[in-house]
Coordinates of C-alpha atoms in Angstrom, one line a residue:
X11 CA 0.0 0.0 0.0
X12 CA 1.3 3.5 -0.9
X13 CA 2.0 6.0 1.8
X14 CA -0.6 8.7 2.3
X15 CA 0.3 12.3 1.6
X16 CA 0.9 14.7 4.4
X17 CA -0.7 18.1 3.5
X18 CA -0.7 21.2 5.8
X19 CA -2.9 24.2 5.4
X20 CA -1.5 27.3 7.1
X21 CA -2.6 30.9 7.4
X22 CA -3.4 33.7 9.8
X23 CA -6.5 33.5 12.0
X24 CA -9.8 33.4 10.0
X25 CA -8.2 32.9 6.7
X26 CA -10.4 29.9 5.9
X27 CA -8.0 27.0 6.9
X28 CA -10.6 24.9 8.6
X29 CA -13.1 25.2 5.7
X30 CA -10.5 24.4 3.1
X31 CA -9.2 21.4 5.1
X32 CA -12.7 20.0 5.3
X33 CA -13.4 20.6 1.6
X34 CA -10.1 19.0 0.6
X35 CA -10.7 15.9 2.8
X36 CA -14.3 15.6 1.4
X37 CA -13.1 15.9 -2.2
X38 CA -10.3 13.3 -1.7
X39 CA -12.6 10.8 0.0
X40 CA -15.2 11.3 -2.8
X41 CA -12.4 10.6 -5.3
X42 CA -11.6 7.3 -3.6
X43 CA -8.6 8.6 -1.7
X44 CA -8.7 7.8 2.0
X45 CA -8.2 11.1 3.8
X46 CA -8.5 12.5 7.3
X47 CA -8.5 16.1 8.8
X48 CA -6.4 16.8 11.9
X49 CA -6.4 20.3 13.5
X50 CA -3.8 21.8 15.8
X51 CA -4.0 22.5 18.5
X52 CA -5.9 19.3 19.3
X53 CA -8.0 20.6 22.1
X54 CA -9.3 17.1 23.1
X55 CA -6.0 16.0 24.7
X56 CA -4.9 16.9 28.2
X57 CA -2.3 19.3 26.8
X58 CA -4.8 20.6 24.4
X59 CA -7.2 21.4 27.2
X60 CA -4.6 23.6 28.8
X61 CA -3.9 25.3 25.4
X62 CA -7.6 25.9 25.0
X63 CA -7.8 27.6 28.4
X64 CA -4.8 29.8 27.5
X65 CA -6.3 30.7 24.0
X66 CA -9.7 31.6 25.5
X67 CA -7.9 33.8 28.1
X68 CA -8.9 31.7 31.1
X69 CA -5.3 31.2 32.2
X70 CA -2.0 33.0 31.8
X71 CA 1.3 31.2 30.9
X72 CA 4.8 32.5 30.0
X73 CA 5.5 32.6 26.3
X74 CA 8.1 29.8 26.6
X75 CA 5.7 27.5 28.4
X76 CA 2.8 27.9 26.0
X77 CA 5.2 27.4 23.0
X78 CA 6.4 24.1 24.5
X79 CA 2.8 23.0 25.1
X80 CA 1.8 23.7 21.5
X81 CA 4.8 21.6 20.4
X82 CA 4.0 18.8 22.8
X83 CA 0.4 18.8 21.4
X84 CA 1.9 18.0 18.0
X85 CA 4.2 15.3 19.5
X86 CA 1.1 13.7 21.2
X87 CA -0.2 12.8 17.7
X88 CA 3.0 12.2 15.8
X89 CA 3.1 8.4 16.2
X90 CA -0.6 8.1 15.3
X91 CA -0.1 10.4 12.2
X92 CA 2.9 8.4 11.1
X93 CA 0.9 5.1 11.3
X94 CA -2.0 6.5 9.4
X95 CA 0.3 7.8 6.7
X96 CA 2.0 4.4 6.5
X97 CA -1.5 2.8 6.2
X98 CA -2.2 4.9 3.1
X99 CA -4.3 7.7 4.7
X100 CA -3.8 11.2 3.4
X101 CA -3.6 13.6 6.3
X102 CA -4.9 17.2 5.7
X103 CA -3.7 19.2 8.7
X104 CA -5.1 22.5 9.9
X105 CA -2.0 24.3 11.3
X106 CA 1.3 22.7 12.1
X107 CA 4.8 23.6 13.3
X108 CA 5.0 26.6 11.0
X109 CA 2.2 28.2 13.1
X110 CA 3.9 27.3 16.3
X111 CA 7.0 29.1 15.3
X112 CA 5.3 32.1 13.6
X113 CA 2.9 32.8 16.5
X114 CA 5.4 32.3 19.3
X115 CA 8.2 34.2 17.7
X116 CA 5.9 37.1 16.7
X117 CA 4.6 37.6 20.3
X118 CA 7.8 37.0 22.2
X119 CA 8.8 39.8 24.5
X120 CA 12.0 38.1 25.4
X121 CA 14.0 38.8 22.2
X122 CA 14.5 35.0 21.9
X123 CA 16.3 33.6 18.9
X124 CA 14.0 32.0 16.3
X125 CA 16.1 28.8 16.6
X126 CA 14.7 28.3 20.1
X127 CA 11.2 28.2 18.8
X128 CA 12.2 25.7 16.0
X129 CA 14.0 23.3 18.4
X130 CA 11.0 21.5 19.9
X131 CA 9.7 20.8 16.4
X132 CA 12.8 18.9 15.3
X133 CA 11.9 15.3 14.6
X134 CA 8.2 15.8 13.9
X135 CA 6.9 14.5 10.6
X136 CA 7.7 16.7 7.6
X137 CA 4.8 17.6 5.4
X138 CA 4.8 16.8 1.7
X139 CA 3.1 20.1 0.9
X140 CA 2.2 23.2 2.7
X141 CA -0.5 25.6 1.4
X142 CA -0.5 29.0 3.0
X143 CA -3.8 30.9 2.6
X144 CA -2.9 34.5 2.3
X145 CA -5.8 36.8 3.3
X146 CA -5.5 40.5 4.1
X147 CA -5.9 40.9 7.8
X148 CA -8.4 43.7 7.4
X149 CA -10.7 41.2 5.6
X150 CA -10.0 38.4 8.2
X151 CA -11.0 40.6 11.1
X152 CA -14.4 41.2 9.5
X153 CA -15.1 37.4 9.6
X154 CA -17.4 35.8 12.2
X155 CA -15.7 35.1 15.5
X156 CA -12.6 37.3 15.0
X157 CA -11.3 38.6 18.3
X158 CA -12.6 35.8 20.6
X159 CA -9.2 34.3 21.2
X160 CA -6.0 35.6 22.5
X161 CA -4.1 36.1 19.2
X162 CA -7.0 37.5 17.2
X163 CA -6.0 41.1 17.0
X164 CA -4.6 43.1 14.1
X165 CA -1.2 43.8 15.7
X166 CA -0.4 40.1 16.4
X167 CA -1.8 38.9 13.1
X168 CA 0.3 41.4 11.1
X169 CA 3.5 40.2 12.9
X170 CA 2.5 36.6 12.3
X171 CA 2.0 37.3 8.6
X172 CA 5.6 38.6 8.4
X173 CA 6.9 35.4 10.0
X174 CA 4.9 33.3 7.6
X175 CA 6.4 35.2 4.7
X176 CA 9.8 34.1 5.7
X177 CA 8.7 30.4 5.1
X178 CA 8.2 31.0 1.4
X179 CA 11.8 29.9 0.8
X180 CA 10.9 26.3 1.7
X181 CA 10.3 24.0 -1.3
X182 CA 7.1 22.5 0.2
X183 CA 5.5 26.0 0.8
X184 CA 2.9 27.3 -1.7
X185 CA 1.1 30.6 -1.2
X186 CA -2.5 30.8 -2.3
X187 CA -4.1 34.3 -2.5
X188 CA -7.6 34.3 -0.9

C-alpha cells in the first residue's frame, strides 16, 4: 500500500483554513482517496485542554511554556499520524509547526532567537506540501468570531503574517491568495 500524503494548510486566523481542510478531505474521500482532517491545537487531549484555556484567556502562561505546550500537542499525535500515513491515509492538517514558530516568535517579548522556537519541532513528521492561505488581515478581522481568542488582533496577526512570509523559501511551501 502506498503511503498517504501529508498536507498542511497554514494561514493567519480566520483565513479559511478549517473550511478548506474539510473541503479537501471531502473531495479526496469522494475521489476514492482515504483522507482525514487533523487540527492543531488538538483541544481534546490533556495538553490541548490547557492550550484551550490559554487561548480563551482563562489562564496565563509564560510565552516559553505555551510554546512548548503547543509543540507537545503535535508530538502527542506524531506516532498516530505516522501510522495513518503508512497505512495509506492522506492527512490534511489545519496548522502545524509553522504556526507554532510564527505565532510564538511574533509575540515573544524576550528577544529570543527563532532557533529556540524551532528546536522542539525537530523530529516531527515533515509535510509533503504546505499551502499558505494569504488573506488580508483587514478582511480576516471582519469574519465571524474574530477577536474571541488571545491572538486574534490586528497587531499580532500582522506580525505573524511577516513570519509566515519568511517560510516562502521552503520547497514545500505554496502561497494561495484568498
